[in-house]
XYZ file of C-alpha atoms in Angstrom:
433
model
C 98.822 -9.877 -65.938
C 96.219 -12.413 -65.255
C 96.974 -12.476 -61.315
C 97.174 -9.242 -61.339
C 93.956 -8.636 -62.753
C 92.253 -11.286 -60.049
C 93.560 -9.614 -57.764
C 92.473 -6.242 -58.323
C 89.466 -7.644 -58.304
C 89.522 -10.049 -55.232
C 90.056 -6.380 -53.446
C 87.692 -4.431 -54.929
C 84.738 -6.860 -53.921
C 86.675 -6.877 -50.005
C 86.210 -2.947 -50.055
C 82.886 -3.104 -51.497
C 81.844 -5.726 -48.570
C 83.645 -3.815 -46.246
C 81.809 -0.581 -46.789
C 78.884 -2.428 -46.852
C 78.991 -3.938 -43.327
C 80.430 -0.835 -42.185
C 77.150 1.244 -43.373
C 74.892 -1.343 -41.810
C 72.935 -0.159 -38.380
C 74.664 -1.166 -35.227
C 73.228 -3.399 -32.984
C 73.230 -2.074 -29.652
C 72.076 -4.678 -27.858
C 68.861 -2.635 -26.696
C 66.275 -2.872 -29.656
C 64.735 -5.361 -27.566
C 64.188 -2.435 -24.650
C 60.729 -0.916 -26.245
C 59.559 -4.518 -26.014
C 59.397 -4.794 -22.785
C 56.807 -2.219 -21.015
C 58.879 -0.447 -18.269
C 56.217 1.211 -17.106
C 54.154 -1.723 -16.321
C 57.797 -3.376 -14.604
C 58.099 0.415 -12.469
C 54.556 0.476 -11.039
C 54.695 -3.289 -9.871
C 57.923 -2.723 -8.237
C 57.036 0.517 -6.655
C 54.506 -1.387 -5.124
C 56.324 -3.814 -3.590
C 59.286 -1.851 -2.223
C 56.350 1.084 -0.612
C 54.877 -1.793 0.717
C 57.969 -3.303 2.499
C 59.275 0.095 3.309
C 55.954 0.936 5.491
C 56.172 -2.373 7.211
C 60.097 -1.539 8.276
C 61.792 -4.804 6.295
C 64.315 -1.736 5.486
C 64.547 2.117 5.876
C 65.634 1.715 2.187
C 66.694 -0.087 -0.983
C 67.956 -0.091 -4.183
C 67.032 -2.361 -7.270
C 69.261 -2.457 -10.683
C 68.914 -4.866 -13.381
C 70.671 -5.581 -16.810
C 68.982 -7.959 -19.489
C 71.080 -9.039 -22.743
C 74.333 -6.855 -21.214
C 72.340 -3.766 -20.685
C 70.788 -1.588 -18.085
C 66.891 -1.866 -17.992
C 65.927 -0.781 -14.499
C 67.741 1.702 -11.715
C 66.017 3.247 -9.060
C 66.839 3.667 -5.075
C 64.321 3.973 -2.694
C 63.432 5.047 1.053
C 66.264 6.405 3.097
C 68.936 5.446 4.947
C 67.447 5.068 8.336
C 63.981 6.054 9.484
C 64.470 9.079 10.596
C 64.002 9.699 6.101
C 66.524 12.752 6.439
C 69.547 11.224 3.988
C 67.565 9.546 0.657
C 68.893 6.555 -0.963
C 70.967 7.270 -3.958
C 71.949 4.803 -6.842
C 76.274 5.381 -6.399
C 75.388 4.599 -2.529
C 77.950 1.716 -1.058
C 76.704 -1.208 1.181
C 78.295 -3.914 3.492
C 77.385 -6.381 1.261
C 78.011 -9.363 3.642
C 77.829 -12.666 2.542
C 78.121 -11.364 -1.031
C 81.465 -11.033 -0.039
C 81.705 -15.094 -0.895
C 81.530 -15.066 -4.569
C 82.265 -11.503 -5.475
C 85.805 -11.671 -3.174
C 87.350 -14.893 -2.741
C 85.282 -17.364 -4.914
C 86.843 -15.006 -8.134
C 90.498 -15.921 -6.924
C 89.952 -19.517 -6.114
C 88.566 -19.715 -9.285
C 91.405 -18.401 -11.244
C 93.918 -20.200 -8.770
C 92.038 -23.672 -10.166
C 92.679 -22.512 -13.822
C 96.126 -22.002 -12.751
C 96.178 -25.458 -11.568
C 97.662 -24.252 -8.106
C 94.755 -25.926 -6.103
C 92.965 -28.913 -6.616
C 89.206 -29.303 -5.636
C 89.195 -32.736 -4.696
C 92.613 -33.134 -2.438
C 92.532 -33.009 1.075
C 92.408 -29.123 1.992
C 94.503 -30.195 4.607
C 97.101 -30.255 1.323
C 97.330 -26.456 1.452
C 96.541 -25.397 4.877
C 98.657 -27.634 7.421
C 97.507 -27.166 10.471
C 94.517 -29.145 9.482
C 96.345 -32.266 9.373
C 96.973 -33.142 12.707
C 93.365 -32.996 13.038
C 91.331 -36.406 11.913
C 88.030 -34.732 11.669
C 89.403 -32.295 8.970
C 92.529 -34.418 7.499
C 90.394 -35.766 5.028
C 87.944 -32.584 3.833
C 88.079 -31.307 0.223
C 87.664 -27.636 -1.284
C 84.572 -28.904 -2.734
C 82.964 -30.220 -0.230
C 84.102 -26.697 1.911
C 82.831 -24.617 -1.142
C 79.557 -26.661 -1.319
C 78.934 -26.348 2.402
C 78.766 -30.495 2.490
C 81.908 -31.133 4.760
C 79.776 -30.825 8.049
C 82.046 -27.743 9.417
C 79.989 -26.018 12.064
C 78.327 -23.245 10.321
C 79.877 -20.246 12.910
C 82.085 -19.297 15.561
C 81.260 -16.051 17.343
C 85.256 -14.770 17.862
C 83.618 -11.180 19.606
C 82.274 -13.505 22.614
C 85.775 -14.151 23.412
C 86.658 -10.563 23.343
C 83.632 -9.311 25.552
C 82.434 -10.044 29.404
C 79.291 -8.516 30.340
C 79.129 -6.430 27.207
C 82.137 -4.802 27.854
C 85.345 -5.234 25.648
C 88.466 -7.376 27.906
C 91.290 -4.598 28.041
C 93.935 -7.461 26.834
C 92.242 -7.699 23.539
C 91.598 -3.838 22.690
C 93.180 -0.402 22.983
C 92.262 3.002 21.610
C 94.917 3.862 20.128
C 97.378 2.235 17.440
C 100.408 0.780 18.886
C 103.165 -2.228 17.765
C 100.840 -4.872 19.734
C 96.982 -3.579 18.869
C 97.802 -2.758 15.292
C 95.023 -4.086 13.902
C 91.726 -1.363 13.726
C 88.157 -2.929 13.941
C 86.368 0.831 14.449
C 86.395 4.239 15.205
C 89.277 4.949 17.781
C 89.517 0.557 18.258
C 92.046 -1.454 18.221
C 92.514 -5.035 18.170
C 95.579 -7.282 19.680
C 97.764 -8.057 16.351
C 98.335 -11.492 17.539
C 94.280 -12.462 17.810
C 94.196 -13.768 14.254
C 96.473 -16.786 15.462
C 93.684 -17.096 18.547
C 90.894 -17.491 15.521
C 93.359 -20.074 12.915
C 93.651 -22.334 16.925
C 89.853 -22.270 17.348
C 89.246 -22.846 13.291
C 91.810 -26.004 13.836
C 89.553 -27.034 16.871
C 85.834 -26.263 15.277
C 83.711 -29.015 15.133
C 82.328 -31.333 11.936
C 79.683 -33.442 11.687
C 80.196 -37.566 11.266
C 77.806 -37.735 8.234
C 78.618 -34.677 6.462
C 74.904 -33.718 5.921
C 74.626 -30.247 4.084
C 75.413 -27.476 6.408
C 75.376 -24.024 5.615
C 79.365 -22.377 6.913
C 80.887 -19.415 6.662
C 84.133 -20.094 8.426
C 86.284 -22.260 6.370
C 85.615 -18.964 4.475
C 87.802 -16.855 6.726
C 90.676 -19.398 6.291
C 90.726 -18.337 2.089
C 92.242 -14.814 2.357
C 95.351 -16.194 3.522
C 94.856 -19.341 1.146
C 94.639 -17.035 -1.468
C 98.018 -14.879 -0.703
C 100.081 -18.466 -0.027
C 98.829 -19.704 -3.046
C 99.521 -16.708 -5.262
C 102.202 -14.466 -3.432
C 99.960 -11.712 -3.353
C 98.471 -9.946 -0.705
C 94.468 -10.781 -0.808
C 92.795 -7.529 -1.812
C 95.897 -6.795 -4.111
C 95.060 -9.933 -6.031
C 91.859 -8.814 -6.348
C 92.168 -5.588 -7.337
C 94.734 -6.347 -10.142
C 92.986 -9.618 -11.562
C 89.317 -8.595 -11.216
C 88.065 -5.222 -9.766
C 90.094 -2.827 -11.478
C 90.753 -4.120 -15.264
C 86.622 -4.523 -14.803
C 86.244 -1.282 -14.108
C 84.636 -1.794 -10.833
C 85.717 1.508 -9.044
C 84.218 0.968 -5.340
C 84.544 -2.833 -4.851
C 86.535 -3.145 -1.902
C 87.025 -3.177 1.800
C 86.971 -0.357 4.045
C 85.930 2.348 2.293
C 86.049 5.225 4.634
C 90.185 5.268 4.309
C 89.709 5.264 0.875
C 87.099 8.168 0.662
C 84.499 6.425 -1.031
C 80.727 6.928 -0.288
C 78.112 7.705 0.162
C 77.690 4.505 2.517
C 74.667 3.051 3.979
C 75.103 2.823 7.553
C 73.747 -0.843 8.839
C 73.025 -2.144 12.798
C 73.026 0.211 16.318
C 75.762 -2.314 17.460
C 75.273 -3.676 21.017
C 77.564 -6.108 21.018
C 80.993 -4.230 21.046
C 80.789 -1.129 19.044
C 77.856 0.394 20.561
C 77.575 2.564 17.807
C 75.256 2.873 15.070
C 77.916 0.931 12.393
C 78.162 3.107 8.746
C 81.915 2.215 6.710
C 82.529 -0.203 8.653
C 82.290 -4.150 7.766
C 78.366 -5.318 10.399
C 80.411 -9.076 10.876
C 81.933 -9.295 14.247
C 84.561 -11.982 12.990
C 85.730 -9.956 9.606
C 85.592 -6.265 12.169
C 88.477 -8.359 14.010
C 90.222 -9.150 11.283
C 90.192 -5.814 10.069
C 87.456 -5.130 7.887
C 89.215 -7.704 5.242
C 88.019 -11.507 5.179
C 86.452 -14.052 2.703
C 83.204 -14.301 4.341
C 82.250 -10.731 4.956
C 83.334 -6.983 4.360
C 83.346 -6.053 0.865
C 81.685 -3.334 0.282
C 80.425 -2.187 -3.196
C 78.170 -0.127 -5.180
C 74.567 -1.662 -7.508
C 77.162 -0.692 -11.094
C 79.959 -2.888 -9.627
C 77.881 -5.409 -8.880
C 76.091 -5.545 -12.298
C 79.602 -5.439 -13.766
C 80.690 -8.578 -11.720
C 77.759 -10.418 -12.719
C 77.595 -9.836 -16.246
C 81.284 -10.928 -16.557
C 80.178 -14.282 -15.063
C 77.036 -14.650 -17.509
C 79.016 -13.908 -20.435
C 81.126 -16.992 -19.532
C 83.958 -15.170 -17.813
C 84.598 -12.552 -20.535
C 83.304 -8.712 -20.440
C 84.343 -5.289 -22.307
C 86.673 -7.674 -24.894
C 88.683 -9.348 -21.751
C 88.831 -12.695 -20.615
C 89.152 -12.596 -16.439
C 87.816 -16.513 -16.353
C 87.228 -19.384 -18.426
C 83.549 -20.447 -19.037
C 84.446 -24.239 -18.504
C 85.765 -23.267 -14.775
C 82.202 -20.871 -14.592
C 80.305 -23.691 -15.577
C 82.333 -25.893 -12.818
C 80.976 -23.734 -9.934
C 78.344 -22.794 -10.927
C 76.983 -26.193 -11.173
C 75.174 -28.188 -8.018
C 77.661 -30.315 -6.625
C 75.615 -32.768 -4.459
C 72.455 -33.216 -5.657
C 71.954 -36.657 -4.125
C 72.339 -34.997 -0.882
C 69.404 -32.801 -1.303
C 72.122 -30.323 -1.468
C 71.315 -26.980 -3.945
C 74.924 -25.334 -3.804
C 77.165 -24.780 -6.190
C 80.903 -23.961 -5.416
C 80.716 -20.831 -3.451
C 77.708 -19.886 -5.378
C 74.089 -20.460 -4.137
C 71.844 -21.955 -6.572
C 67.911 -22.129 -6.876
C 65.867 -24.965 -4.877
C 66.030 -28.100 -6.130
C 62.282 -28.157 -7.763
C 62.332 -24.688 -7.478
C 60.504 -24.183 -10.530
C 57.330 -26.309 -8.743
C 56.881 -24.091 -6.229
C 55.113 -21.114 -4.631
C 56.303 -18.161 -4.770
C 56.208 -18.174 -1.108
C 58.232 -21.520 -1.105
C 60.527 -21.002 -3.479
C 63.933 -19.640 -3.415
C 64.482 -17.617 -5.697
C 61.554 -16.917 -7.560
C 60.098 -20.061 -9.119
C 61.059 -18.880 -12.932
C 64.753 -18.505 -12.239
C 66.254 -20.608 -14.790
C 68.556 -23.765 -12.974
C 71.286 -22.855 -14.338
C 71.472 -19.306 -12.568
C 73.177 -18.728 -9.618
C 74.307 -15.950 -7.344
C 74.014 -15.396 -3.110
C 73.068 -13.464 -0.434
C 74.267 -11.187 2.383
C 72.911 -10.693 5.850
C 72.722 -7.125 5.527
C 70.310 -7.496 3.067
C 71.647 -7.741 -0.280
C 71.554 -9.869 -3.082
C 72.737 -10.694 -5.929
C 71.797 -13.372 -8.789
C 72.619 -14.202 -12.472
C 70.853 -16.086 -15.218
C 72.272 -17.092 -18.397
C 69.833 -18.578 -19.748
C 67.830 -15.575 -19.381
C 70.866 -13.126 -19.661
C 69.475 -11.666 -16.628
C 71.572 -9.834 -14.023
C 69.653 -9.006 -10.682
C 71.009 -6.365 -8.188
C 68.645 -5.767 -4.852
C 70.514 -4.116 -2.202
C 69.227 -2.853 1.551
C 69.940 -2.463 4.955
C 67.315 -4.974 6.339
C 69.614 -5.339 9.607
C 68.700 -1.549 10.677
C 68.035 -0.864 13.591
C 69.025 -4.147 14.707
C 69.335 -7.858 12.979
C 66.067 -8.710 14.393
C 64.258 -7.449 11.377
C 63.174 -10.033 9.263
C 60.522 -8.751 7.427
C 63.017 -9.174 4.061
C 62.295 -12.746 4.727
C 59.082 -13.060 5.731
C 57.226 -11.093 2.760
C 59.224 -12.819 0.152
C 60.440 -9.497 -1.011
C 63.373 -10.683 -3.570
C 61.298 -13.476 -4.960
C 58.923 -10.854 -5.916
C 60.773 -8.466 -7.047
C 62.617 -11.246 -9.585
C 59.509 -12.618 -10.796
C 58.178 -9.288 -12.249
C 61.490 -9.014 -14.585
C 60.676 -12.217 -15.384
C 56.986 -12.266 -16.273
C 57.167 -9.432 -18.400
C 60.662 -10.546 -20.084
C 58.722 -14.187 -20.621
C 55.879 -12.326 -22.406
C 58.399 -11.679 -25.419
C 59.150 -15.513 -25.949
């Protein structure tokens, strides 16, 4: 009778408790949002992006950030090209270029390591064969691939091979699909199936430097694709799409969109060099256009939301929306500087602030100086850019077309328009501490 009696009342207090909690306010996360003066954060930024906009570092742009897991600034600017008849909006797609890096490949390298189905510090040559016939490359690790510190010549233009006098060779290209130009890099353009084996000979054959000094490369990066579907059995963008893209909830992170029927899309270069076209849906990289629009260093293409998502899941240590997609021990791995000593700032696939960075100018620094250096994130040609901070629980978005009309435009660069942009989030988030 005793027990019984405890018991009754052990439960009674649990249901009291319960109903307690449960009456509480939720936290949503946001209370912190009429602390920070968005108005202040909207003028300074509007400022900046009329300002680059009138001096042509891009027709347009878009800027979304998330603090503490939410949403505190969204807005698109300019227009698509200069001629300011389509405006920017905020569900547009971009050929995020170089982004491609960490938010395509990197994610299934990473979960490839958990599995314990590659090893960062073997020989690559381990995994991809045809490397070990070659004494230059016998020897080179993941890590020092990933960290761009194996001395791998940073590029190999493929299209010059393709092109005399700025006209396409007829052996490489047809207009039309057929068993032996399967492969489409455009509009009505269609690549010889058996180049890709021309690009793995000349990747066997591309040159590395005796002392390994840092050296930023993309094209160990167009090797990882088929790394990727060896490694796992899957095909690349499947893997993707089942272990990251879709269970997050990222709905236009992908390659070629325009098969798919996604878009809007922001059109990037007037293409001189074999397109001659003005390039919109299709990847801007020569090298991942003749490998079909899908590589590991270029040709995802994705929307400011899918990019936020991406992020977030990396600064909550590899868990978002109650899922684990990666542990935080592995985030922490590559996310980490890898040779410091070699006045080397890179992570594993993921760029990294300046060494010192928080010593500098704005003008010298890289990001902007109060990036915390623990964050991390990369850039595209194109003009986009993402970066994270956990320490700040600070997602940063910027996207643009910076290479339109033509890659010569460098006014992204030269007015330190990122580094800007991140250091007003930052000042006025600071103010609260």
């Amino acid at each position: 009778m005793k027990i019984r009696k405890i018991y009754l009342f052990v439960l009674l207090c649990s249901c009291f408790i319960f109903m307690w909690v449960t009456a509480q306010p939720k936290s949503t996360g946001t209370e912190w949002k009429s602390e920070i003066n968005i108005g202040f954060i909207t003028d300074e930024v509007d400022s900046i992006m009329k300002t680059a906009i009138n001096n042509e570092a891009f027709p347009g742009a878009q800027l979304k950030v998330w603090y503490k897991g939410a949403e505190i600034f969204h807005k698109a600017y300019g227009f698509h090209t200069y001629d300011s008849v389509i405006p920017v909006q905020k569900e547009a797609l971009y050929d995020l270029a170089s982004v491609t890096k960490i938010a395509g490949p990197l994610l299934a390298l990473m979960k490839l390591y958990e599995e314990g189905k590659i090893d960062l510090d073997v020989p690559f040559s381990t995994y991809w064969k045809s490397w070990r016939s070659r004494k230059d490359k016998k020897y080179i690790t993941l890590r020092e691939l990933l960290a761009h510190q194996s001395g791998l010549e940073a590029y190999i233009p493929f299209v010059q091979m393709t092109t005399r006098n700025g006209k396409l060779k007829r052996r490489f290209f047809r207009e039309k699909r057929t068993d032996r130009f399967g492969i489409q890099v455009y509009n009505n353009l269609f690549v010889k199936s058996r180049f890709e084996r021309k690009m793995w000979r000349h990747l066997k054959r591309a040159e590395v430097g005796a002392d390994k000094k840092y050296l930023y490369s993309g094209i160990a990066s167009l090797i990882y694709p088929k790394l990727i579907e060896q490694l796992s059995g899957k095909p690349y963008e499947s893997y993707l799409n089942i272990y990251f893209y879709k269970p997050l909830g990222c709905k236009t992170l992908g390659f070629n969109p325009i098969p798919k029927g996604l878009g809007p899309v922001i059109p990037t270069e007037i293409d001189t060099i074999f397109r001659n076209d003005l390039v919109k849906g299709w990847v801007h990289d020569e090298n991942a256009a003749l490998l079909g629009g899908i590589s590991g260093n270029a040709g995802l293409f994705g929307s400011a939301q899918d990019l936020a998502i991406l992020m977030q899941m990396l600064v909550q240590g590899g868990e978002y929306n109650g899922k684990r997609f990666l542990e935080t021990e592995t985030i922490n791995e590559f996310t980490r500087i890898q040779f410091p000593d070699n006045g080397n700032r890179r992570g594993l696939g993921f760029d990294k602030p300046m060494i010192g960075n928080d010593t500098l100018s704005l003008k010298e620094s890289y990001p902007a100086p109060e990036v915390s250096p623990r964050s991390f994130g990369h850039s595209g040609f194109t003009g986009t850019f993402v970066w994270a901070d956990p320490d700040h629980e600070l997602v940063f978005i910027f996207l643009s077309n910076r290479v339109y009309p033509d890659r010569s435009h460098r006014k992204l660069y030269e007015m330190n328009i990122r580094p800007a942009l991140q250091q007003v989030f930052y000042r006025h988030i600071n103010k609260r501490h």
